[in-house]
């Protein structure tokens, strides 16, 4: 079952042509007590199939607890986005609607190995004395 409509799939594929280096999607799911895990799994599977620069690794959250802990994943569905290292980018829930566009942007940034931040922003971040845990919460409107 396709999640993306054909015209959306074509546009996403066009955007993914901008990927420079490989990106891994690490998806955590479970069969029971997760209303959106199946939909999320189908979405990341379809997305990974649209570019040879994307790969998908799927883990069962309950059975692969050590792997989930290694990625800091504590709920499902969850998608970790990794380039040649792990920058801590995680999506919880199904990245649909406006979040899907942000997901595509994140894939491109991770693939380019560049956040797109200005030099001034990078300098301010370098001056942080303690680790910063940043979360963005989005709800459909």
Coordinates of C-alpha atoms in Angstrom, one line a residue:
X1 CA 0.0 0.0 0.0
X2 CA 1.5 3.3 -1.0
X3 CA 1.3 6.2 1.4
X4 CA 2.4 8.9 -1.0
X5 CA 0.3 9.9 -4.0
X6 CA 2.0 9.5 -7.4
X7 CA 2.6 13.2 -8.0
X8 CA 3.9 13.6 -4.4
X9 CA 6.2 10.6 -4.9
X10 CA 7.6 12.2 -8.1
X11 CA 8.2 15.5 -6.3
X12 CA 9.9 13.8 -3.3
X13 CA 12.1 11.8 -5.6
X14 CA 13.1 15.0 -7.4
X15 CA 14.0 16.6 -4.0
X16 CA 16.0 13.5 -3.0
X17 CA 18.2 13.9 -6.0
X18 CA 19.9 16.6 -3.9
X19 CA 21.3 13.9 -1.5
X20 CA 25.1 13.9 -1.6
X21 CA 26.2 11.2 0.8
X22 CA 24.3 8.2 2.1
X23 CA 21.7 8.6 4.9
X24 CA 20.4 5.8 7.1
X25 CA 16.9 5.8 8.5
X26 CA 16.7 3.7 11.7
X27 CA 13.1 3.0 12.4
X28 CA 11.7 1.6 15.7
X29 CA 8.3 0.0 15.8
X30 CA 6.2 -2.5 17.6
X31 CA 3.1 -4.6 16.7
X32 CA 1.0 -4.1 19.8
X33 CA -0.3 -0.9 21.4
X34 CA 1.0 1.4 18.7
X35 CA -1.7 3.0 16.5
X36 CA 0.6 4.7 14.1
X37 CA 3.6 2.3 13.9
X38 CA 2.4 0.5 10.7
X39 CA 1.7 3.8 8.9
X40 CA 5.1 5.1 9.9
X41 CA 6.8 1.9 8.8
X42 CA 5.1 2.1 5.4
X43 CA 6.1 5.8 5.0
X44 CA 9.8 5.3 5.8
X45 CA 9.9 2.2 3.7
X46 CA 8.5 4.0 0.7
X47 CA 10.7 7.0 1.3
X48 CA 13.9 4.8 1.4
X49 CA 12.8 3.3 -1.9
X50 CA 12.9 6.6 -3.6
X51 CA 16.7 7.1 -3.5
X52 CA 19.7 4.8 -3.6
X53 CA 21.3 7.2 -1.1
X54 CA 18.8 6.2 1.6
X55 CA 18.8 3.0 3.5
X56 CA 16.3 1.7 6.1
X57 CA 17.0 -0.4 9.2
X58 CA 13.9 -1.5 11.2
X59 CA 14.0 -2.6 14.8
X60 CA 11.3 -4.0 17.1
X61 CA 11.2 -1.6 20.0
X62 CA 10.3 -4.4 22.5
X63 CA 12.7 -7.0 21.2
X64 CA 15.7 -4.8 20.4
X65 CA 15.7 -2.8 23.6
X66 CA 19.5 -2.5 23.6
X67 CA 19.5 -1.0 20.1
X68 CA 16.7 1.4 21.1
X69 CA 18.7 2.4 24.2
X70 CA 21.8 2.9 22.2
X71 CA 19.9 5.4 20.0
X72 CA 18.2 7.0 23.0
X73 CA 14.8 6.0 21.7
X74 CA 12.2 5.7 24.4
X75 CA 8.9 5.6 22.5
X76 CA 7.5 4.5 19.2
X77 CA 7.2 5.0 16.4
X78 CA 10.6 6.6 16.1
X79 CA 13.0 7.3 13.3
X80 CA 16.6 8.2 13.7
X81 CA 18.4 9.9 10.9
X82 CA 22.1 9.2 10.5
X83 CA 24.8 10.2 8.2
X84 CA 28.4 9.2 8.8
X85 CA 27.7 9.9 12.5
X86 CA 24.7 10.4 14.8
X87 CA 23.7 14.0 15.4
X88 CA 20.7 13.0 17.5
X89 CA 18.0 13.8 15.0
X90 CA 14.9 11.8 15.9
X91 CA 11.3 11.9 14.7
X92 CA 8.7 10.4 17.0
X93 CA 5.3 9.6 15.5
X94 CA 4.5 9.7 11.8
X95 CA 6.2 12.7 10.0
X96 CA 3.3 13.6 7.8
X97 CA 1.8 16.9 6.8
X98 CA 4.2 19.8 7.6
X99 CA 6.5 17.4 9.4
X100 CA 7.2 15.5 6.2
X101 CA 8.7 18.6 4.5
X102 CA 10.9 19.1 7.6
X103 CA 11.9 15.4 7.4
X104 CA 13.0 15.9 3.7
X105 CA 15.0 19.0 4.7
X106 CA 16.7 17.0 7.5
X107 CA 17.6 14.2 5.1
X108 CA 19.2 16.7 2.7
X109 CA 21.2 18.5 5.5
X110 CA 22.4 15.2 7.0
X111 CA 23.4 14.0 3.5
X112 CA 25.3 17.2 2.8
X113 CA 27.0 16.9 6.3
X114 CA 26.0 20.5 6.9
X115 CA 23.3 22.0 9.1
X116 CA 23.1 25.2 7.1
X117 CA 23.6 27.3 10.2
X118 CA 25.4 30.6 9.8
X119 CA 28.9 31.1 11.2
X120 CA 27.5 33.3 13.9
X121 CA 25.1 30.6 15.1
X122 CA 27.8 28.0 15.0
X123 CA 30.0 30.2 17.2
X124 CA 27.2 30.7 19.7
X125 CA 26.7 27.0 19.9
X126 CA 30.4 26.4 20.4
X127 CA 30.2 28.6 23.5
X128 CA 27.6 26.5 25.2
X129 CA 29.1 25.2 28.5
X130 CA 26.7 22.3 29.0
X131 CA 24.9 19.9 26.7
X132 CA 21.6 21.1 25.4
X133 CA 18.6 18.9 24.9
X134 CA 16.3 20.5 22.3
X135 CA 12.8 19.1 21.5
X136 CA 10.2 20.5 19.1
X137 CA 6.7 19.3 19.5
X138 CA 4.2 19.6 16.7
X139 CA 0.5 18.8 16.7
X140 CA -1.8 18.7 13.7
X141 CA -4.1 21.6 13.4

